[in-house]
Short mmCIF file of C-alpha atoms in Angstrom, two decimals:
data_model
loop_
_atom_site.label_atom_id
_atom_site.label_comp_id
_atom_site.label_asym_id
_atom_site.label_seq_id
_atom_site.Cartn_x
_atom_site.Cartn_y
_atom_site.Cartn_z
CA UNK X 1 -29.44 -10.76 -5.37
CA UNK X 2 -28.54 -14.20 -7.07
CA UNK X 3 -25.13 -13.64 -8.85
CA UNK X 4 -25.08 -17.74 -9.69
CA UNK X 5 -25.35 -17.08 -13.58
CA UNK X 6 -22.28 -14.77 -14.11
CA UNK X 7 -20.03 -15.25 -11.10
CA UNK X 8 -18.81 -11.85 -10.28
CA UNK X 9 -15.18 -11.79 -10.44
CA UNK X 10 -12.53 -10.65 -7.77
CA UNK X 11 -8.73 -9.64 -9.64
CA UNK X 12 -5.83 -9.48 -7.40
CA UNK X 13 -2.46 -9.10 -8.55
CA UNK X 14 -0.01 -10.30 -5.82
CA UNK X 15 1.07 -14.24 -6.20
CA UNK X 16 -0.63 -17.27 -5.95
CA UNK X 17 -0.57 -19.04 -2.57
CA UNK X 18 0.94 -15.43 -1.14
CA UNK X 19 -0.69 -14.67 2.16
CA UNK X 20 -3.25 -12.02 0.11
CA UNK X 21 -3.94 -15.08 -2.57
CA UNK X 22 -5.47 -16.56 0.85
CA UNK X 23 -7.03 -13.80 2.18
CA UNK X 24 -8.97 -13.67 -1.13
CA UNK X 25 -10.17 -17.20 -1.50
CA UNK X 26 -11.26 -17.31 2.19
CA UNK X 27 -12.79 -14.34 1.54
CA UNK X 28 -14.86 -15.45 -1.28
CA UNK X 29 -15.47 -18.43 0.64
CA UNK X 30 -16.90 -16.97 3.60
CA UNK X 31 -19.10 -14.85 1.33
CA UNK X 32 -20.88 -17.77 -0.14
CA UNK X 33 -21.23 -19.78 3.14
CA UNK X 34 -22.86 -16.37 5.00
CA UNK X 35 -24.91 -15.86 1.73
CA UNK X 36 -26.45 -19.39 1.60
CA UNK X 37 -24.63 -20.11 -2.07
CA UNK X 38 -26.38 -16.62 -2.84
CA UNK X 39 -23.09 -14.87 -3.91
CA UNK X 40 -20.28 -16.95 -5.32
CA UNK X 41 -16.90 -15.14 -5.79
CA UNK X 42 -14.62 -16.23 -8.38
CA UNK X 43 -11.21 -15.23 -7.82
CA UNK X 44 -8.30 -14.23 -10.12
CA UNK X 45 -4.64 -13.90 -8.34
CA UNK X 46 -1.22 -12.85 -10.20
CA UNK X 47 -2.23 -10.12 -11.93
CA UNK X 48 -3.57 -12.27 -14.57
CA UNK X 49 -6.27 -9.68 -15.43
CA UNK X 50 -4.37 -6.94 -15.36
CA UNK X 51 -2.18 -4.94 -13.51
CA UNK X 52 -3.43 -2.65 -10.08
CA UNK X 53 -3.53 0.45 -12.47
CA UNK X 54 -5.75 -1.03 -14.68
CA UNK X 55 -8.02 -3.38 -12.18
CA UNK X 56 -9.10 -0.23 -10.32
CA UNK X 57 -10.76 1.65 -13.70
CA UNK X 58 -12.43 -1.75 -14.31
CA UNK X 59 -13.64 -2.06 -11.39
CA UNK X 60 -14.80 1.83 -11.59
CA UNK X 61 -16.71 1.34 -14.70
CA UNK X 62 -17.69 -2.45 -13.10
CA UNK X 63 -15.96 -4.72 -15.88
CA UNK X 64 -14.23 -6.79 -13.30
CA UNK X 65 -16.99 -6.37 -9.70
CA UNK X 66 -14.44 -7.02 -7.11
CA UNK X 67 -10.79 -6.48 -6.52
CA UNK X 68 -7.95 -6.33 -3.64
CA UNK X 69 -6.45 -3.13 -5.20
CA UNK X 70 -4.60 -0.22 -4.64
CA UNK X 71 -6.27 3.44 -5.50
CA UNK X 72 -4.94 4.79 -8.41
CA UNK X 73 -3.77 8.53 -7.90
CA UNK X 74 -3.97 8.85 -11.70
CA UNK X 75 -7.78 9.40 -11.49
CA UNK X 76 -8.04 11.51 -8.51
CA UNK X 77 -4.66 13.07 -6.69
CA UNK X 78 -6.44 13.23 -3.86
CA UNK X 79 -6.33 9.39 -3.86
CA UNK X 80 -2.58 10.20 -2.88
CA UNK X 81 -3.58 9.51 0.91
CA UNK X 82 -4.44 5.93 -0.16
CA UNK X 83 -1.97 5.13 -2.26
CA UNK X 84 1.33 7.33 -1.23
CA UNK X 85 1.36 9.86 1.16
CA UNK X 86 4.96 10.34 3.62
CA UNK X 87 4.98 10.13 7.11
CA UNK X 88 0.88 9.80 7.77
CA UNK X 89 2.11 7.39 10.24
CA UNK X 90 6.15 5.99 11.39
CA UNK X 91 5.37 2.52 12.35
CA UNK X 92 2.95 0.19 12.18
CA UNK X 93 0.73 0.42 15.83
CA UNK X 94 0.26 3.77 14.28
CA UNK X 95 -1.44 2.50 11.23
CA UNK X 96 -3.32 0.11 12.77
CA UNK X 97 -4.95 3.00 14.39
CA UNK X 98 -4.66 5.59 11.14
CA UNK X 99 -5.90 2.96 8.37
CA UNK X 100 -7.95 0.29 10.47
CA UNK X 101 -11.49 0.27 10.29
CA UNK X 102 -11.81 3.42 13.54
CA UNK X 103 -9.32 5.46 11.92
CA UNK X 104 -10.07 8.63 10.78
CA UNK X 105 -7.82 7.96 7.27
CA UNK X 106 -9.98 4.77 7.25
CA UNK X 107 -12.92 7.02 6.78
CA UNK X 108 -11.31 9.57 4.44
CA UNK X 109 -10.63 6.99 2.12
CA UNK X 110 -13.82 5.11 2.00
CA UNK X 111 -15.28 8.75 0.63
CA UNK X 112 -12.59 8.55 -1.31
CA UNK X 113 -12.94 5.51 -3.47
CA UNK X 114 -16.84 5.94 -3.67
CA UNK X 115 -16.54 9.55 -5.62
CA UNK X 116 -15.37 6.38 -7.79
CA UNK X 117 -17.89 4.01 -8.20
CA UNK X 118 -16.02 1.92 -5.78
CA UNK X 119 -17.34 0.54 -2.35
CA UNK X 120 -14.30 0.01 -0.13
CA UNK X 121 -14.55 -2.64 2.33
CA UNK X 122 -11.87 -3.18 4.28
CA UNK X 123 -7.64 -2.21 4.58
CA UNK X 124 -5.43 -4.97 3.37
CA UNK X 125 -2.43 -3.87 5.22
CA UNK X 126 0.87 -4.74 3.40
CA UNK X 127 3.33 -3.42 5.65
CA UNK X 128 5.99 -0.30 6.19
CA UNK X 129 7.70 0.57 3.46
CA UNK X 130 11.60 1.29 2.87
CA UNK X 131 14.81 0.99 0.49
CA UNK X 132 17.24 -1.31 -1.09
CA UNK X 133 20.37 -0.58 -1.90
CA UNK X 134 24.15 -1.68 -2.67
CA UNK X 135 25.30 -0.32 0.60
CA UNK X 136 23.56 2.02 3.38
CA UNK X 137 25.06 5.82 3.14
CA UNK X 138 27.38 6.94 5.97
CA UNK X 139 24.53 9.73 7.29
CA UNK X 140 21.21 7.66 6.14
CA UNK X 141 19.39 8.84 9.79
CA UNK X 142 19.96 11.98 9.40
CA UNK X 143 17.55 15.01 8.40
CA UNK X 144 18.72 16.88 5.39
CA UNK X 145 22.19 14.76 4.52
CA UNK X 146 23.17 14.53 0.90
CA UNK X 147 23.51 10.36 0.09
CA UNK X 148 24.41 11.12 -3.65
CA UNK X 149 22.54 7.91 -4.69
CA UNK X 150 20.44 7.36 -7.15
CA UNK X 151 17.32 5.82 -6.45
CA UNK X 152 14.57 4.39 -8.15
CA UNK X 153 10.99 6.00 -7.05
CA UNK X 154 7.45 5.26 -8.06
CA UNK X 155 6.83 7.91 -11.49
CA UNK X 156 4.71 9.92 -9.11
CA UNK X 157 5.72 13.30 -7.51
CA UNK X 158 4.80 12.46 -3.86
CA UNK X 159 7.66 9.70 -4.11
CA UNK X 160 9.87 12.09 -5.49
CA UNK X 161 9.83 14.89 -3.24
CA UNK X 162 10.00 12.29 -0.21
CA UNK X 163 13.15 10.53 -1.46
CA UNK X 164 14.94 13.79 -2.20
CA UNK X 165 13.78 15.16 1.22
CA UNK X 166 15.42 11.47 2.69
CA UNK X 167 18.60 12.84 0.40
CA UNK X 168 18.46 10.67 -2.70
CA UNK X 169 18.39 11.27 -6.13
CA UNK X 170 15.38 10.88 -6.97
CA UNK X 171 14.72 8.53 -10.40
CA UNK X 172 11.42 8.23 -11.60
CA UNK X 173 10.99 4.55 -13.08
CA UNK X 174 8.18 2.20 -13.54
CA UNK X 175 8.57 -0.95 -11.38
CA UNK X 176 8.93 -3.07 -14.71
CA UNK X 177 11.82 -1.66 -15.69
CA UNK X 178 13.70 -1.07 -12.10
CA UNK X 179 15.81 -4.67 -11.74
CA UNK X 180 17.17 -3.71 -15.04
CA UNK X 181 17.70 0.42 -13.72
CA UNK X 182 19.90 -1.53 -10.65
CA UNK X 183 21.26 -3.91 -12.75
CA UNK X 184 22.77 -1.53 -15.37
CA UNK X 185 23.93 1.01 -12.48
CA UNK X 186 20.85 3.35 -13.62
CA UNK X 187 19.68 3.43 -10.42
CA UNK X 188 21.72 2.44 -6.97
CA UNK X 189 18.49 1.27 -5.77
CA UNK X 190 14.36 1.40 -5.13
CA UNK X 191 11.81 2.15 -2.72
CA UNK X 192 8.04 1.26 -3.18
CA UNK X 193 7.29 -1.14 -0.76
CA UNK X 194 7.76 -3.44 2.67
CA UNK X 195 10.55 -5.95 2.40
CA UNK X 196 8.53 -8.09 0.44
CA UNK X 197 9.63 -6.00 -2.57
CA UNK X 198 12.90 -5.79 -1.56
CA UNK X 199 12.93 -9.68 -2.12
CA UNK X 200 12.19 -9.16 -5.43
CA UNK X 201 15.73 -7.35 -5.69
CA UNK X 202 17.87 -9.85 -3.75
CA UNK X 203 20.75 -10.48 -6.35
CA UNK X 204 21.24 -6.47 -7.34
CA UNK X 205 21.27 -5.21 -3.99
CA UNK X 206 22.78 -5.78 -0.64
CA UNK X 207 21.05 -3.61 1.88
CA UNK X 208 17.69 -2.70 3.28
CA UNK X 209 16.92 0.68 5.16
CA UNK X 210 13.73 0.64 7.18
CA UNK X 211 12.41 4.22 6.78
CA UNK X 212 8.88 3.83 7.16
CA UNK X 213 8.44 6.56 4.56
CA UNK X 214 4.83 5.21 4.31
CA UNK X 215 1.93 2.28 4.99
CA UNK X 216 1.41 0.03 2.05
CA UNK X 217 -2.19 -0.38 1.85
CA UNK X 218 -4.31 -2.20 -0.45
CA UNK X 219 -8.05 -2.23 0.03
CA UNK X 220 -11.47 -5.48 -0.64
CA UNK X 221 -13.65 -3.11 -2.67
CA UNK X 222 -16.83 -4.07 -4.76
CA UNK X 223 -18.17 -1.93 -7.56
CA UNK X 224 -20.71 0.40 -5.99
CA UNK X 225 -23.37 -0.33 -8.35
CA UNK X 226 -23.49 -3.91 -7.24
CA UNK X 227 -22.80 -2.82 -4.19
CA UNK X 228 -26.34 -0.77 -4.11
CA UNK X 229 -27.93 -4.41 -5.88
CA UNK X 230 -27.01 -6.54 -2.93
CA UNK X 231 -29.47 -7.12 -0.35
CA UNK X 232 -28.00 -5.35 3.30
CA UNK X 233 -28.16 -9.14 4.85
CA UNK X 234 -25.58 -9.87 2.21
CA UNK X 235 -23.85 -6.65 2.23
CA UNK X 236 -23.13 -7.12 6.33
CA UNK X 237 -21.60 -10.49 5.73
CA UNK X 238 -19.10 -9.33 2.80
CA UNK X 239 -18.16 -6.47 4.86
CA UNK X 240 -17.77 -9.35 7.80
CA UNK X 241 -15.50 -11.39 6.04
CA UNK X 242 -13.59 -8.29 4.64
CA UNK X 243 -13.03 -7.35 7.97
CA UNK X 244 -12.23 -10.36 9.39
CA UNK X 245 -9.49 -10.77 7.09
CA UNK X 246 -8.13 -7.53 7.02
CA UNK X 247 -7.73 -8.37 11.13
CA UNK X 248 -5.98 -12.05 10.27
CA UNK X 249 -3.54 -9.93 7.83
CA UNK X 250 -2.99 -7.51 10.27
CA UNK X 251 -1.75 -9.80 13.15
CA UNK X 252 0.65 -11.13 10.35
CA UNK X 253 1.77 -7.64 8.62
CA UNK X 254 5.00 -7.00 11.10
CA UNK X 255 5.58 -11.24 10.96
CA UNK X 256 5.61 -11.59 7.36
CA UNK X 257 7.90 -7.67 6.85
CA UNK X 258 10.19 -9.83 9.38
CA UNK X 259 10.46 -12.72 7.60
CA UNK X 260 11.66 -11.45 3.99
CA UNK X 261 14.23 -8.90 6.46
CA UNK X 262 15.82 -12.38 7.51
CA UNK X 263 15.47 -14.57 4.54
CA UNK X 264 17.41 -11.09 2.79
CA UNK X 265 20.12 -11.58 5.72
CA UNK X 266 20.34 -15.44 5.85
CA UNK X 267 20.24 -16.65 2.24
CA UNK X 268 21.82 -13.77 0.56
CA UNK X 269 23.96 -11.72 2.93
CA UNK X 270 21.92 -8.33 3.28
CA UNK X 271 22.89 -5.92 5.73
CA UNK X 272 19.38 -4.98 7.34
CA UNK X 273 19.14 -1.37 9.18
CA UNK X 274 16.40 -0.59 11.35
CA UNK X 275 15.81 2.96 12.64
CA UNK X 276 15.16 4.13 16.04
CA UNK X 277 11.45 5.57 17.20
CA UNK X 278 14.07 8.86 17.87
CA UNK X 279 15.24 8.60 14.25
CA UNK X 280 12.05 7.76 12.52
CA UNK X 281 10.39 10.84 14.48
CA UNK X 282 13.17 13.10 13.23
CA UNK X 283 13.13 12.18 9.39
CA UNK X 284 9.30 12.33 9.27
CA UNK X 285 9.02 15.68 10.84
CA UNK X 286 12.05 16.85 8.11
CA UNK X 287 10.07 15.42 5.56
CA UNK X 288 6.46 16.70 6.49
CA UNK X 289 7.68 19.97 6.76
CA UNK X 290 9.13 19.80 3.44
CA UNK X 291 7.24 17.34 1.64
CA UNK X 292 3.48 17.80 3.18
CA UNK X 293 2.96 21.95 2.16
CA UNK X 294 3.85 20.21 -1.40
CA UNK X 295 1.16 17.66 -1.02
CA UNK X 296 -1.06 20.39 -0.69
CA UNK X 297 -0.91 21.70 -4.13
CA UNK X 298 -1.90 17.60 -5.12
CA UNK X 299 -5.24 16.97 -2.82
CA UNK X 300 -6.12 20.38 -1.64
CA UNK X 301 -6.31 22.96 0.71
CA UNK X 302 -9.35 21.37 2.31
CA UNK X 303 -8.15 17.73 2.34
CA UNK X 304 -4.49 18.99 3.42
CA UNK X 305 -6.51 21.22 6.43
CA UNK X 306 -7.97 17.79 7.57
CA UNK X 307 -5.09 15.72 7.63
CA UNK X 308 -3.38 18.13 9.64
CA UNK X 309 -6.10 18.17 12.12
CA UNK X 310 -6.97 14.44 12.21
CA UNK X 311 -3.21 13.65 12.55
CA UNK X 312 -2.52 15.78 15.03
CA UNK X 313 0.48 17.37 13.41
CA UNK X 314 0.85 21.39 13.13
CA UNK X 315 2.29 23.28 10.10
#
């Protein structure tokens, strides 16, 4: 397949020059050296076509061809183990194993995004996720404490239950509008992401609490009706390069989670708290058992009856 006269396009909505800004453009790159010129990627970073929400229904229905996107839970709940699902894993060896290209949620997923229209390619691993707040609670390790702090969750029900299960008040807000939540006293802080996006709160918070509540993942994915277009010589070497930088961003996940933990402690003061194995292990067993019989009634009993066998964890 020659895609030289319309260039298919690949959206991604972190920064330009972040490290997935570069994963993209040597992705594209590597496509069109492997394919002779055959397929020549044309990539958008910043979210300048949209946000993830809306990049992942285009690329469904195949307006935009290619992305580095998150699932979108909206369309399918079952997408939850994709997108936000507590406790799948505690660190991140674990979800090397879980989410890289032998794990068995690795697999689940791919079936996942293809009920979509959607050929996933390869994990874009963002790293373990966590809080930000004015100051960590006295009891913030332990299993069923009452913090009486208010904070800011992704507006789905997954991050709800988890946060109140960690002992917050749980307040659903849309990521737009959480600086302002913190700033205003709305909210005492957020979850959502790695330390990366507690950067983005330096000046209304103070403290960072690594829970490992869940594995950021973003996925390469290509609509599947191109997908089925592209010759398999040219389909092995975009799943290659996919790959290949999937592995590069792994090796650089915990580095890069590191780095925005001490930039938060050098240049503005943050107190950084980082749990124990011991501790993680006792907050995500708390939480499955109150959060994951919940999940259930999102993805199913037969998705839910996998999980728990492929993870390994009992009801």
């Amino acid at each position: 397949l020659s895609l030289h006269d319309a260039l298919p396009i690949f959206a991604q909505v972190h920064p330009v020059d972040s490290d997935y800004d570069h994963r993209a453009l040597s992705f594209a790159k590597k496509v069109f050296e492997g394919t002779d010129g055959r397929i020549q990627i044309d990539v958008f970073s910043g979210g300048v076509l949209g946000d993830w929400t809306e990049i992942f229904e285009m690329v469904s229905r195949g307006t935009i061809e290619m992305s580095m996107g998150q699932a979108n839970a909206n369309f399918d709940p079952q997408l939850n183990l994709a997108y936000y699902f507590p406790y799948i894993v505690t660190n991140s060896d674990e979800a090397k194993k879980v989410y890289g290209p032998d794990g068995w949620a690795y697999k689940i997923i791919q079936d996942l995004w293809a009920k979509h229209n959607i050929k996933a390619l390869a994990v874009m691993p963002l790293g373990m996720s966590g809080v930000s707040l004015n100051k960590a609670p006295e009891k913030y390790a332990e299993p069923g404490a009452k913090h009486g702090l208010k904070v800011r969750v992704m507006p789905i029900k997954p991050c709800e239950w988890t946060y109140e299960s960690l002992g917050y008040i749980a307040t659903p807000i849309p990521y737009a509008e959480a600086y302002s939540a913190i700033q205003t006293g709305i909210a005492d802080g957020q979850m959502g992401g790695p330390p990366f996006q507690a950067w983005q709160f330096k000046d209304v918070n103070k403290t960072w609490i690594q829970y490992n509540d869940y594995f950021e993942s973003w996925w390469f994915n290509v609509n599947m009706d191109l997908w089925n277009k592209i010759s398999p010589e040219d389909q092995e070497v975009m799943l290659k390069a996919a790959v290949e930088e999937s592995m590069i961003q792994w090796e650089r996940a915990d580095m890069v989670d590191e780095e925005y933990r001490q930039k938060l402690v050098d240049e503005y003061g943050w107190e950084i708290v980082i749990l124990s194995q011991e501790q993680l292990d006792a907050i995500a067993g708390h939480v499955r058992k109150e959060v994951w019989p919940k999940m259930e009634e999102i993805v199913g009993k037969e998705l839910m009856d996998r999980i728990y066998t492929e993870s390994g964890i009992s009801r």
